[in-house]
mmCIF file of C-alpha atoms and ligand atoms in Angstrom:
data_model
loop_
_atom_site.group_PDB
_atom_site.id
_atom_site.type_symbol
_atom_site.label_atom_id
_atom_site.label_comp_id
_atom_site.label_asym_id
_atom_site.label_seq_id
_atom_site.Cartn_x
_atom_site.Cartn_y
_atom_site.Cartn_z
ATOM 1 C CA MET A 1 70.079 -136.941 -135.453
ATOM 2 C CA ASN A 2 73.205 -135.180 -136.613
ATOM 3 C CA ASN A 3 75.867 -135.564 -133.929
ATOM 4 C CA GLU A 4 78.860 -134.393 -135.918
ATOM 5 C CA LYS A 5 78.421 -130.664 -136.035
ATOM 6 C CA ASP A 6 76.466 -128.109 -134.049
ATOM 7 C CA ILE A 7 73.636 -126.593 -136.049
ATOM 8 C CA THR A 8 72.918 -122.969 -135.172
ATOM 9 C CA ILE A 9 69.751 -121.380 -136.508
ATOM 10 C CA LEU A 10 68.596 -117.782 -136.495
ATOM 11 C CA ALA A 11 64.783 -117.851 -136.220
ATOM 12 C CA ILE A 12 62.237 -115.097 -136.875
ATOM 13 C CA GLU A 13 58.569 -114.959 -135.802
ATOM 14 C CA THR A 14 56.140 -112.182 -136.793
ATOM 15 C CA SER A 15 52.813 -113.988 -137.278
ATOM 16 C CA CYS A 16 50.765 -111.797 -134.917
ATOM 17 C CA ASP A 17 51.708 -109.044 -132.478
ATOM 18 C CA GLU A 18 55.182 -110.052 -131.286
ATOM 19 C CA THR A 19 58.277 -109.196 -133.301
ATOM 20 C CA ALA A 20 60.666 -111.954 -132.274
ATOM 21 C CA ALA A 21 64.089 -113.328 -133.171
ATOM 22 C CA SER A 22 66.191 -116.019 -131.537
ATOM 23 C CA VAL A 23 69.381 -118.006 -132.006
ATOM 24 C CA VAL A 24 68.935 -121.705 -131.209
ATOM 25 C CA ARG A 25 71.583 -124.434 -131.338
ATOM 26 C CA ASN A 26 70.761 -128.065 -132.075
ATOM 27 C CA GLY A 27 67.034 -127.611 -131.569
ATOM 28 C CA TYR A 28 67.040 -126.819 -127.867
ATOM 29 C CA GLU A 29 69.951 -124.658 -126.748
ATOM 30 C CA VAL A 30 68.550 -121.101 -126.709
ATOM 31 C CA LEU A 31 71.433 -118.636 -127.095
ATOM 32 C CA SER A 32 69.138 -115.607 -127.308
ATOM 33 C CA ASN A 33 65.391 -115.032 -127.371
ATOM 34 C CA ILE A 34 64.242 -111.478 -128.118
ATOM 35 C CA VAL A 35 60.515 -110.730 -128.016
ATOM 36 C CA ASN A 36 59.250 -107.236 -128.781
ATOM 37 C CA SER A 37 55.591 -107.177 -127.775
ATOM 38 C CA GLN A 38 53.140 -104.723 -129.322
ATOM 39 C CA ILE A 39 50.391 -105.369 -126.780
ATOM 40 C CA GLU A 40 50.434 -101.764 -125.545
ATOM 41 C CA SER A 41 49.697 -100.467 -129.063
ATOM 42 C CA HIS A 42 46.762 -102.819 -129.625
ATOM 43 C CA LYS A 43 45.251 -102.527 -126.141
ATOM 44 C CA ARG A 44 43.284 -99.375 -126.850
ATOM 45 C CA PHE A 45 41.585 -101.096 -129.830
ATOM 46 C CA GLY A 46 40.623 -104.127 -127.702
ATOM 47 C CA GLY A 47 42.433 -106.535 -130.027
ATOM 48 C CA VAL A 48 45.171 -106.849 -132.632
ATOM 49 C CA VAL A 49 44.791 -104.425 -135.554
ATOM 50 C CA PRO A 50 46.538 -106.082 -138.548
ATOM 51 C CA GLU A 51 47.779 -102.852 -140.177
ATOM 52 C CA VAL A 52 49.198 -101.593 -136.890
ATOM 53 C CA ALA A 53 50.897 -104.962 -136.330
ATOM 54 C CA SER A 54 52.565 -104.898 -139.770
ATOM 55 C CA ARG A 55 53.842 -101.373 -139.237
ATOM 56 C CA HIS A 56 55.360 -102.230 -135.864
ATOM 57 C CA HIS A 57 57.032 -105.316 -137.328
ATOM 58 C CA VAL A 58 58.602 -103.211 -140.091
ATOM 59 C CA GLU A 59 59.866 -100.704 -137.541
ATOM 60 C CA ASN A 60 61.335 -103.293 -135.180
ATOM 61 C CA ILE A 61 62.422 -106.328 -137.167
ATOM 62 C CA THR A 62 65.976 -105.231 -138.017
ATOM 63 C CA MET A 63 66.707 -104.184 -134.452
ATOM 64 C CA VAL A 64 65.234 -107.368 -132.969
ATOM 65 C CA ILE A 65 67.304 -109.612 -135.281
ATOM 66 C CA GLU A 66 70.460 -107.626 -134.538
ATOM 67 C CA GLU A 67 69.794 -107.929 -130.825
ATOM 68 C CA ALA A 68 69.316 -111.692 -131.105
ATOM 69 C CA LEU A 69 72.726 -112.071 -132.784
ATOM 70 C CA VAL A 70 74.490 -109.760 -130.332
ATOM 71 C CA GLU A 71 72.999 -111.421 -127.268
ATOM 72 C CA ALA A 72 73.998 -114.850 -128.610
ATOM 73 C CA HIS A 73 77.545 -113.539 -129.339
ATOM 74 C CA MET A 74 77.157 -114.738 -132.905
ATOM 75 C CA THR A 75 78.156 -113.356 -136.284
ATOM 76 C CA TRP A 76 76.711 -114.501 -139.605
ATOM 77 C CA GLU A 77 79.696 -116.874 -139.939
ATOM 78 C CA ASP A 78 78.276 -118.922 -137.039
ATOM 79 C CA ILE A 79 74.734 -119.203 -138.424
ATOM 80 C CA ASP A 80 73.831 -122.329 -140.434
ATOM 81 C CA ALA A 81 70.333 -121.352 -141.557
ATOM 82 C CA VAL A 82 67.584 -118.719 -141.276
ATOM 83 C CA ALA A 83 64.185 -119.993 -140.111
ATOM 84 C CA VAL A 84 60.947 -118.045 -140.280
ATOM 85 C CA THR A 85 57.256 -118.567 -139.499
ATOM 86 C CA GLU A 86 55.518 -119.193 -142.834
ATOM 87 C CA GLY A 87 51.986 -119.233 -141.386
ATOM 88 C CA PRO A 88 49.301 -119.330 -140.191
ATOM 89 C CA GLY A 89 48.887 -115.753 -139.013
ATOM 90 C CA LEU A 90 48.148 -112.240 -140.202
ATOM 91 C CA ILE A 91 49.375 -112.043 -143.788
ATOM 92 C CA GLY A 92 50.855 -108.550 -143.578
ATOM 93 C CA ALA A 93 52.626 -109.445 -140.338
ATOM 94 C CA LEU A 94 53.981 -112.747 -141.678
ATOM 95 C CA LEU A 95 55.352 -111.046 -144.784
ATOM 96 C CA VAL A 96 57.585 -108.731 -142.754
ATOM 97 C CA GLY A 97 59.374 -111.677 -141.132
ATOM 98 C CA ILE A 98 59.490 -113.679 -144.352
ATOM 99 C CA ASN A 99 60.985 -110.843 -146.389
ATOM 100 C CA ALA A 100 63.571 -110.157 -143.711
ATOM 101 C CA ALA A 101 64.481 -113.868 -143.597
ATOM 102 C CA LYS A 102 64.718 -114.101 -147.393
ATOM 103 C CA ALA A 103 66.902 -111.002 -147.649
ATOM 104 C CA LEU A 104 69.259 -112.238 -144.906
ATOM 105 C CA ALA A 105 69.446 -115.779 -146.278
ATOM 106 C CA LEU A 106 70.264 -114.428 -149.722
ATOM 107 C CA ALA A 107 72.768 -111.839 -148.536
ATOM 108 C CA HIS A 108 74.656 -114.326 -146.333
ATOM 109 C CA SER A 109 74.169 -117.427 -148.539
ATOM 110 C CA LYS A 110 72.302 -119.398 -145.882
ATOM 111 C CA PRO A 111 69.512 -121.916 -146.406
ATOM 112 C CA LEU A 112 65.972 -120.728 -145.605
ATOM 113 C CA ILE A 113 63.638 -122.823 -143.419
ATOM 114 C CA PRO A 114 59.877 -122.072 -143.455
ATOM 115 C CA VAL A 115 58.246 -123.206 -140.186
ATOM 116 C CA HIS A 116 54.581 -123.739 -139.306
ATOM 117 C CA HIS A 117 53.596 -121.567 -136.324
ATOM 118 C CA ILE A 118 51.882 -124.459 -134.520
ATOM 119 C CA ALA A 119 54.897 -126.736 -135.008
ATOM 120 C CA GLY A 120 56.759 -123.964 -133.200
ATOM 121 C CA HIS A 121 54.302 -123.926 -130.288
ATOM 122 C CA VAL A 122 54.698 -127.705 -129.915
ATOM 123 C CA TYR A 123 58.509 -127.510 -130.041
ATOM 124 C CA ALA A 124 58.569 -124.808 -127.342
ATOM 125 C CA ASN A 125 58.554 -127.738 -124.937
ATOM 126 C CA HIS A 126 61.557 -129.374 -126.619
ATOM 127 C CA ILE A 127 63.723 -126.529 -125.291
ATOM 128 C CA GLU A 128 63.134 -127.520 -121.671
ATOM 129 C CA GLU A 129 62.725 -131.267 -122.102
ATOM 130 C CA ARG A 130 63.256 -133.295 -125.297
ATOM 131 C CA LEU A 131 60.124 -134.586 -126.984
ATOM 132 C CA THR A 132 59.585 -138.337 -127.155
ATOM 133 C CA PHE A 133 56.847 -140.177 -129.044
ATOM 134 C CA PRO A 134 54.035 -141.118 -129.382
ATOM 135 C CA MET A 135 52.549 -137.974 -127.901
ATOM 136 C CA LEU A 136 49.319 -135.996 -128.023
ATOM 137 C CA ALA A 137 49.579 -132.200 -128.183
ATOM 138 C CA LEU A 138 46.764 -129.860 -127.157
ATOM 139 C CA VAL A 139 47.456 -126.523 -128.836
ATOM 140 C CA ILE A 140 45.481 -123.693 -127.214
ATOM 141 C CA SER A 141 46.194 -120.127 -128.277
ATOM 142 C CA GLY A 142 44.541 -116.960 -129.506
ATOM 143 C CA GLY A 143 44.254 -118.370 -133.023
ATOM 144 C CA HIS A 144 44.197 -122.142 -132.493
ATOM 145 C CA THR A 145 42.580 -124.984 -130.618
ATOM 146 C CA GLU A 146 43.884 -128.289 -131.904
ATOM 147 C CA LEU A 147 44.555 -131.856 -130.797
ATOM 148 C CA VAL A 148 47.603 -133.135 -132.638
ATOM 149 C CA LEU A 149 48.866 -136.723 -132.644
ATOM 150 C CA MET A 150 52.642 -137.072 -133.080
ATOM 151 C CA LYS A 151 54.447 -140.370 -133.683
ATOM 152 C CA ASP A 152 57.778 -138.832 -134.677
ATOM 153 C CA HIS A 153 59.593 -135.514 -135.008
ATOM 154 C CA MET A 154 57.695 -133.048 -137.218
ATOM 155 C CA ALA A 155 54.997 -135.649 -138.020
ATOM 156 C CA PHE A 156 51.685 -134.007 -137.157
ATOM 157 C CA GLU A 157 48.233 -135.554 -137.443
ATOM 158 C CA VAL A 158 45.480 -133.103 -136.492
ATOM 159 C CA ILE A 159 42.722 -135.272 -134.979
ATOM 160 C CA GLY A 160 40.586 -132.460 -133.565
ATOM 161 C CA GLU A 161 40.208 -128.722 -134.022
ATOM 162 C CA THR A 162 37.838 -125.887 -133.285
ATOM 163 C CA ARG A 163 34.880 -125.510 -135.599
ATOM 164 C CA ASP A 164 34.546 -121.808 -134.822
ATOM 165 C CA ASP A 165 36.393 -119.683 -132.233
ATOM 166 C CA ALA A 166 39.786 -120.531 -130.772
ATOM 167 C CA VAL A 167 39.786 -120.876 -127.006
ATOM 168 C CA GLY A 168 42.026 -117.793 -126.527
ATOM 169 C CA GLU A 169 39.658 -115.812 -128.729
ATOM 170 C CA ALA A 170 36.748 -116.845 -126.475
ATOM 171 C CA TYR A 171 38.759 -115.776 -123.403
ATOM 172 C CA ASP A 172 39.475 -112.391 -124.978
ATOM 173 C CA LYS A 173 35.824 -111.823 -125.978
ATOM 174 C CA VAL A 174 34.446 -112.812 -122.576
ATOM 175 C CA ALA A 175 37.043 -110.520 -120.982
ATOM 176 C CA ARG A 176 35.875 -107.632 -123.142
ATOM 177 C CA THR A 177 32.254 -108.284 -122.103
ATOM 178 C CA ILE A 178 33.202 -107.750 -118.464
ATOM 179 C CA ASP A 179 35.415 -104.737 -119.274
ATOM 180 C CA LEU A 180 38.803 -106.351 -118.798
ATOM 181 C CA PRO A 181 41.737 -105.090 -120.887
ATOM 182 C CA TYR A 182 43.220 -106.899 -123.897
ATOM 183 C CA PRO A 183 44.529 -109.579 -123.936
ATOM 184 C CA GLY A 184 41.876 -110.773 -121.541
ATOM 185 C CA GLY A 185 43.001 -114.359 -120.916
ATOM 186 C CA PRO A 186 45.340 -113.629 -118.002
ATOM 187 C CA HIS A 187 42.733 -111.318 -116.370
ATOM 188 C CA VAL A 188 39.958 -113.906 -116.615
ATOM 189 C CA ASP A 189 42.400 -116.452 -115.195
ATOM 190 C CA ARG A 190 43.178 -114.175 -112.233
ATOM 191 C CA LEU A 191 39.501 -113.363 -111.466
ATOM 192 C CA ALA A 192 38.433 -116.996 -111.867
ATOM 193 C CA ALA A 193 40.661 -117.967 -108.931
ATOM 194 C CA SER A 194 38.429 -116.007 -106.526
ATOM 195 C CA GLY A 195 35.058 -116.703 -108.143
ATOM 196 C CA GLU A 196 32.610 -119.611 -108.138
ATOM 197 C CA ASP A 197 31.118 -121.669 -110.963
ATOM 198 C CA VAL A 198 27.501 -120.611 -110.295
ATOM 199 C CA LEU A 199 26.263 -119.325 -113.673
ATOM 200 C CA GLU A 200 25.746 -122.719 -115.334
ATOM 201 C CA PHE A 201 27.219 -122.129 -118.776
ATOM 202 C CA PRO A 202 26.970 -124.939 -121.364
ATOM 203 C CA ARG A 203 29.699 -127.565 -121.954
ATOM 204 C CA PRO A 204 29.729 -128.066 -125.739
ATOM 205 C CA ILE A 205 31.160 -131.569 -126.281
ATOM 206 C CA MET A 206 31.481 -132.708 -129.917
ATOM 207 C CA ASP A 207 31.102 -136.416 -130.846
ATOM 208 C CA ASP A 208 34.604 -136.501 -132.319
ATOM 209 C CA TYR A 209 37.676 -134.669 -130.985
ATOM 210 C CA ASP A 210 36.628 -131.248 -132.274
ATOM 211 C CA PHE A 211 35.877 -128.156 -130.209
ATOM 212 C CA SER A 212 33.345 -125.329 -130.450
ATOM 213 C CA PHE A 213 33.521 -122.224 -128.297
ATOM 214 C CA SER A 214 31.290 -119.696 -130.053
ATOM 215 C CA GLY A 215 28.129 -121.041 -128.352
ATOM 216 C CA LEU A 216 29.758 -120.767 -124.950
ATOM 217 C CA LYS A 217 30.895 -117.221 -125.699
ATOM 218 C CA SER A 218 27.351 -116.263 -126.783
ATOM 219 C CA ALA A 219 25.890 -117.949 -123.695
ATOM 220 C CA VAL A 220 28.068 -115.722 -121.490
ATOM 221 C CA ILE A 221 27.082 -112.565 -123.383
ATOM 222 C CA ASN A 222 23.363 -113.482 -123.339
ATOM 223 C CA LYS A 223 23.368 -114.393 -119.661
ATOM 224 C CA LEU A 224 24.938 -111.088 -118.664
ATOM 225 C CA HIS A 225 22.534 -109.216 -120.917
ATOM 226 C CA ASN A 226 19.556 -110.969 -119.263
ATOM 227 C CA LEU A 227 20.843 -110.333 -115.762
ATOM 228 C CA ASN A 228 21.417 -106.664 -116.607
ATOM 229 C CA GLN A 229 17.895 -106.335 -118.015
ATOM 230 C CA LYS A 230 16.377 -107.868 -114.895
ATOM 231 C CA GLY A 231 18.541 -105.652 -112.718
ATOM 232 C CA ILE A 232 20.142 -108.697 -111.098
ATOM 233 C CA SER A 233 23.722 -108.073 -110.044
ATOM 234 C CA TYR A 234 26.600 -110.502 -110.574
ATOM 235 C CA ASN A 235 30.271 -110.315 -109.873
ATOM 236 C CA LYS A 236 32.975 -110.572 -112.522
ATOM 237 C CA GLU A 237 34.827 -113.208 -110.539
ATOM 238 C CA ASP A 238 31.869 -115.595 -110.838
ATOM 239 C CA VAL A 239 31.526 -114.902 -114.576
ATOM 240 C CA ALA A 240 35.229 -115.664 -115.040
ATOM 241 C CA ALA A 241 35.079 -118.778 -112.848
ATOM 242 C CA SER A 242 31.928 -120.117 -114.546
ATOM 243 C CA PHE A 243 33.299 -119.528 -118.056
ATOM 244 C CA GLN A 244 36.657 -121.051 -117.164
ATOM 245 C CA ALA A 245 35.026 -124.087 -115.520
ATOM 246 C CA SER A 246 33.182 -124.777 -118.758
ATOM 247 C CA VAL A 247 36.342 -124.355 -120.869
ATOM 248 C CA ILE A 248 38.287 -126.696 -118.578
ATOM 249 C CA ASP A 249 35.573 -129.371 -118.678
ATOM 250 C CA VAL A 250 35.453 -129.240 -122.490
ATOM 251 C CA LEU A 251 39.238 -129.261 -122.968
ATOM 252 C CA THR A 252 39.816 -132.120 -120.534
ATOM 253 C CA THR A 253 36.905 -134.232 -121.815
ATOM 254 C CA GLN A 254 38.043 -134.067 -125.454
ATOM 255 C CA THR A 255 41.725 -134.477 -124.620
ATOM 256 C CA PHE A 256 41.292 -137.488 -122.352
ATOM 257 C CA LYS A 257 38.887 -139.114 -124.823
ATOM 258 C CA ALA A 258 41.640 -138.879 -127.466
ATOM 259 C CA LEU A 259 44.377 -140.087 -125.074
ATOM 260 C CA GLU A 260 42.321 -143.138 -124.242
ATOM 261 C CA ASP A 261 41.196 -143.933 -127.801
ATOM 262 C CA TYR A 262 44.731 -143.680 -129.186
ATOM 263 C CA ASP A 263 46.306 -145.266 -126.097
ATOM 264 C CA ILE A 264 48.771 -142.393 -125.660
ATOM 265 C CA LYS A 265 50.660 -141.893 -122.390
ATOM 266 C CA GLN A 266 52.112 -138.412 -122.972
ATOM 267 C CA LEU A 267 50.273 -135.123 -123.209
ATOM 268 C CA LEU A 268 51.811 -131.813 -124.227
ATOM 269 C CA ILE A 269 49.885 -128.568 -123.727
ATOM 270 C CA CYS A 270 51.152 -125.468 -125.523
ATOM 271 C CA GLY A 271 50.154 -122.032 -126.838
ATOM 272 C CA GLY A 272 49.314 -118.847 -124.943
ATOM 273 C CA VAL A 273 46.308 -120.322 -123.117
ATOM 274 C CA ALA A 274 48.563 -123.065 -121.690
ATOM 275 C CA ALA A 275 49.656 -120.333 -119.258
ATOM 276 C CA ASN A 276 46.216 -120.583 -117.615
ATOM 277 C CA ARG A 277 46.481 -121.655 -113.994
ATOM 278 C CA GLY A 278 43.077 -123.297 -113.834
ATOM 279 C CA ILE A 279 43.705 -125.364 -116.971
ATOM 280 C CA ARG A 280 47.171 -126.373 -115.793
ATOM 281 C CA ALA A 281 45.935 -127.429 -112.359
ATOM 282 C CA ARG A 282 43.101 -129.627 -113.692
ATOM 283 C CA MET A 283 45.271 -131.170 -116.395
ATOM 284 C CA GLU A 284 47.989 -131.943 -113.823
ATOM 285 C CA MET A 285 45.469 -133.592 -111.543
ATOM 286 C CA MET A 286 43.888 -135.669 -114.316
ATOM 287 C CA CYS A 287 47.232 -136.702 -115.821
ATOM 288 C CA ASP A 288 48.372 -137.777 -112.380
ATOM 289 C CA SER A 289 45.380 -139.981 -111.751
ATOM 290 C CA ASN A 290 45.432 -141.451 -115.293
ATOM 291 C CA ASP A 291 49.179 -142.150 -115.327
ATOM 292 C CA ILE A 292 49.809 -139.723 -118.211
ATOM 293 C CA LYS A 293 53.068 -137.807 -118.458
ATOM 294 C CA LEU A 294 52.286 -134.091 -118.780
ATOM 295 C CA LEU A 295 54.553 -131.645 -120.617
ATOM 296 C CA ILE A 296 53.964 -127.885 -120.497
ATOM 297 C CA PRO A 297 56.527 -125.354 -121.755
ATOM 298 C CA PRO A 298 57.723 -122.703 -119.281
ATOM 299 C CA LEU A 299 55.453 -119.630 -119.205
ATOM 300 C CA ASN A 300 57.688 -117.360 -121.329
ATOM 301 C CA LEU A 301 57.751 -119.989 -124.094
ATOM 302 C CA CYS A 302 53.953 -120.540 -124.064
ATOM 303 C CA THR A 303 53.203 -117.237 -125.800
ATOM 304 C CA ASP A 304 54.608 -116.338 -129.238
ATOM 305 C CA ASN A 305 58.407 -116.307 -129.506
ATOM 306 C CA ALA A 306 61.087 -117.202 -132.053
ATOM 307 C CA ALA A 307 63.002 -119.767 -129.959
ATOM 308 C CA MET A 308 60.183 -122.246 -130.556
ATOM 309 C CA ILE A 309 60.496 -121.632 -134.322
ATOM 310 C CA GLY A 310 64.258 -122.261 -134.118
ATOM 311 C CA ALA A 311 63.639 -125.498 -132.195
ATOM 312 C CA ALA A 312 61.241 -126.889 -134.816
ATOM 313 C CA ALA A 313 63.463 -125.633 -137.662
ATOM 314 C CA TYR A 314 66.328 -127.835 -136.482
ATOM 315 C CA TYR A 315 64.400 -130.975 -137.442
ATOM 316 C CA GLN A 316 63.606 -129.543 -140.857
ATOM 317 C CA TYR A 317 67.303 -128.756 -141.300
ATOM 318 C CA ILE A 318 68.182 -132.365 -140.442
ATOM 319 C CA ALA A 319 65.534 -133.616 -142.893
ATOM 320 C CA GLY A 320 66.763 -131.204 -145.598
ATOM 321 C CA LYS A 321 63.421 -129.406 -145.835
ATOM 322 C CA PHE A 322 64.387 -125.947 -147.039
ATOM 323 C CA GLY A 323 62.447 -123.110 -148.647
ATOM 324 C CA THR A 324 63.200 -121.146 -151.775
ATOM 325 C CA MET A 325 63.314 -117.446 -152.586
ATOM 326 C CA ASP A 326 59.697 -117.525 -153.763
ATOM 327 C CA LEU A 327 58.532 -118.318 -150.212
ATOM 328 C CA ASN A 328 55.317 -116.464 -149.475
ATOM 329 C CA GLY A 329 53.274 -115.887 -146.323
ATOM 330 C CA ARG A 330 50.327 -118.255 -145.892
ATOM 331 C CA SER A 331 47.667 -116.997 -143.534
ATOM 332 C CA ASN A 332 45.900 -120.380 -143.592
ATOM 333 C CA ILE A 333 48.161 -123.360 -143.803
ATOM 334 C CA ASP A 334 47.614 -126.923 -142.571
ATOM 335 C CA LEU A 335 50.018 -128.404 -140.091
HETATM 336 O O1 KG4 B 1 49.999 -118.248 -128.388
HETATM 337 P P1 KG4 B 1 49.627 -116.817 -128.241
HETATM 338 O O2 KG4 B 1 50.624 -115.879 -127.611
HETATM 339 O O3 KG4 B 1 49.290 -116.178 -129.624
HETATM 340 C C1 KG4 B 1 48.646 -116.882 -130.636
HETATM 341 O O4 KG4 B 1 49.350 -117.608 -131.418
HETATM 342 O O5 KG4 B 1 47.415 -116.778 -130.679
HETATM 343 O O6 KG4 B 1 48.246 -116.788 -127.418
HETATM 344 C C2 KG4 B 1 47.619 -115.588 -127.046
HETATM 345 C C3 KG4 B 1 46.310 -115.939 -126.344
HETATM 346 C C4 KG4 B 1 45.438 -114.731 -126.046
HETATM 347 O O7 KG4 B 1 44.120 -115.029 -126.469
HETATM 348 C C5 KG4 B 1 45.510 -114.599 -124.516
HETATM 349 O O8 KG4 B 1 44.341 -114.034 -123.945
HETATM 350 C C6 KG4 B 1 45.673 -116.042 -124.115
HETATM 351 O O9 KG4 B 1 46.571 -116.572 -125.080
HETATM 352 N N1 KG4 B 1 46.230 -116.199 -122.770
HETATM 353 C C7 KG4 B 1 45.545 -116.762 -121.741
HETATM 354 C C8 KG4 B 1 46.388 -116.686 -120.610
HETATM 355 N N2 KG4 B 1 47.546 -116.085 -120.988
HETATM 356 C C9 KG4 B 1 47.438 -115.786 -122.315
HETATM 357 N N3 KG4 B 1 44.313 -117.303 -121.700
HETATM 358 C C10 KG4 B 1 43.902 -117.792 -120.532
HETATM 359 N N4 KG4 B 1 44.631 -117.748 -119.404
HETATM 360 C C11 KG4 B 1 45.867 -117.209 -119.377
HETATM 361 N N5 KG4 B 1 46.587 -117.190 -118.250
HETATM 362 ZN ZN1 ZN B 2 50.969 -118.474 -131.305
#
């Protein structure tokens, strides 16, 4: 840790449908956190349209960065480095943030720090409460479902991941099947609270620590199709509750298997799906009874933002891991 001088980082995130910029000091002090969401523009298409996302990023990026500096009461003199999400994400969207970061770093002679989007999701928690190790992180978002073992800062070992759909993707597809608006996760979450797990969907448990959600998603679609054909009525609340019950069983089974096998006493849950009330409640209960410390970032830091990128970037700054002017977007990049 560098205790001599404050390190202030301007961070940019444009990997999907949020144009975001933030000023973060020393890895956890958030001086500003601007998130410009495009959800309204993508809603009518039922999902994120990459070309539309890129165009919105181009239109908003300069304003969002300016706002982040103004809100933090900072000028370029006060900024030590420019951090940006390098990937994974939509390539056209990533490139908008990366080109903005490169131009600003060059113009103001600041080092450039490329950050992995998932590292950002994990470090979202660091803002509220400092991370300590060893720790297991369950990353659940619209693009990712991963179990990550961490023994030190920025040291990630992916021990399990989805073999097909991400859990957030499954939420969004199930939501669309029962005519809920995009993004469907929060709506399924809300309906599930008043429904019952009566539809008996499968619980796909892999032998290792991997996940698979495409079979579950298909099972939901097929079941509803069959019921419709037979003229049997169902309510959306029960569909949501049954789907969510299956997701929760799968997530907790794989996560607690890994915690036990690796003898880890701390669990961090992050990513957009970590906002889910049902998942949070079951994880809290199970962590309590298994003597596991549970860390979940506050709701506004669960979904995509740039503060989390600035938090992770601090540790790369300390380690001297900088990028160069040939930095490119990488839609698929390992943690
Ligand atoms: O982390 P995030 O903002 O973006 C990605 O990096 O993917 O996650 C977005 C995902 C969407 O699939 C959304 O439906 C899901 O998170 N989500 C939820 C909830 N809130 C957001 N899923 C289930 N329950 C929620 N309460
Ligand atoms: Zn994300």
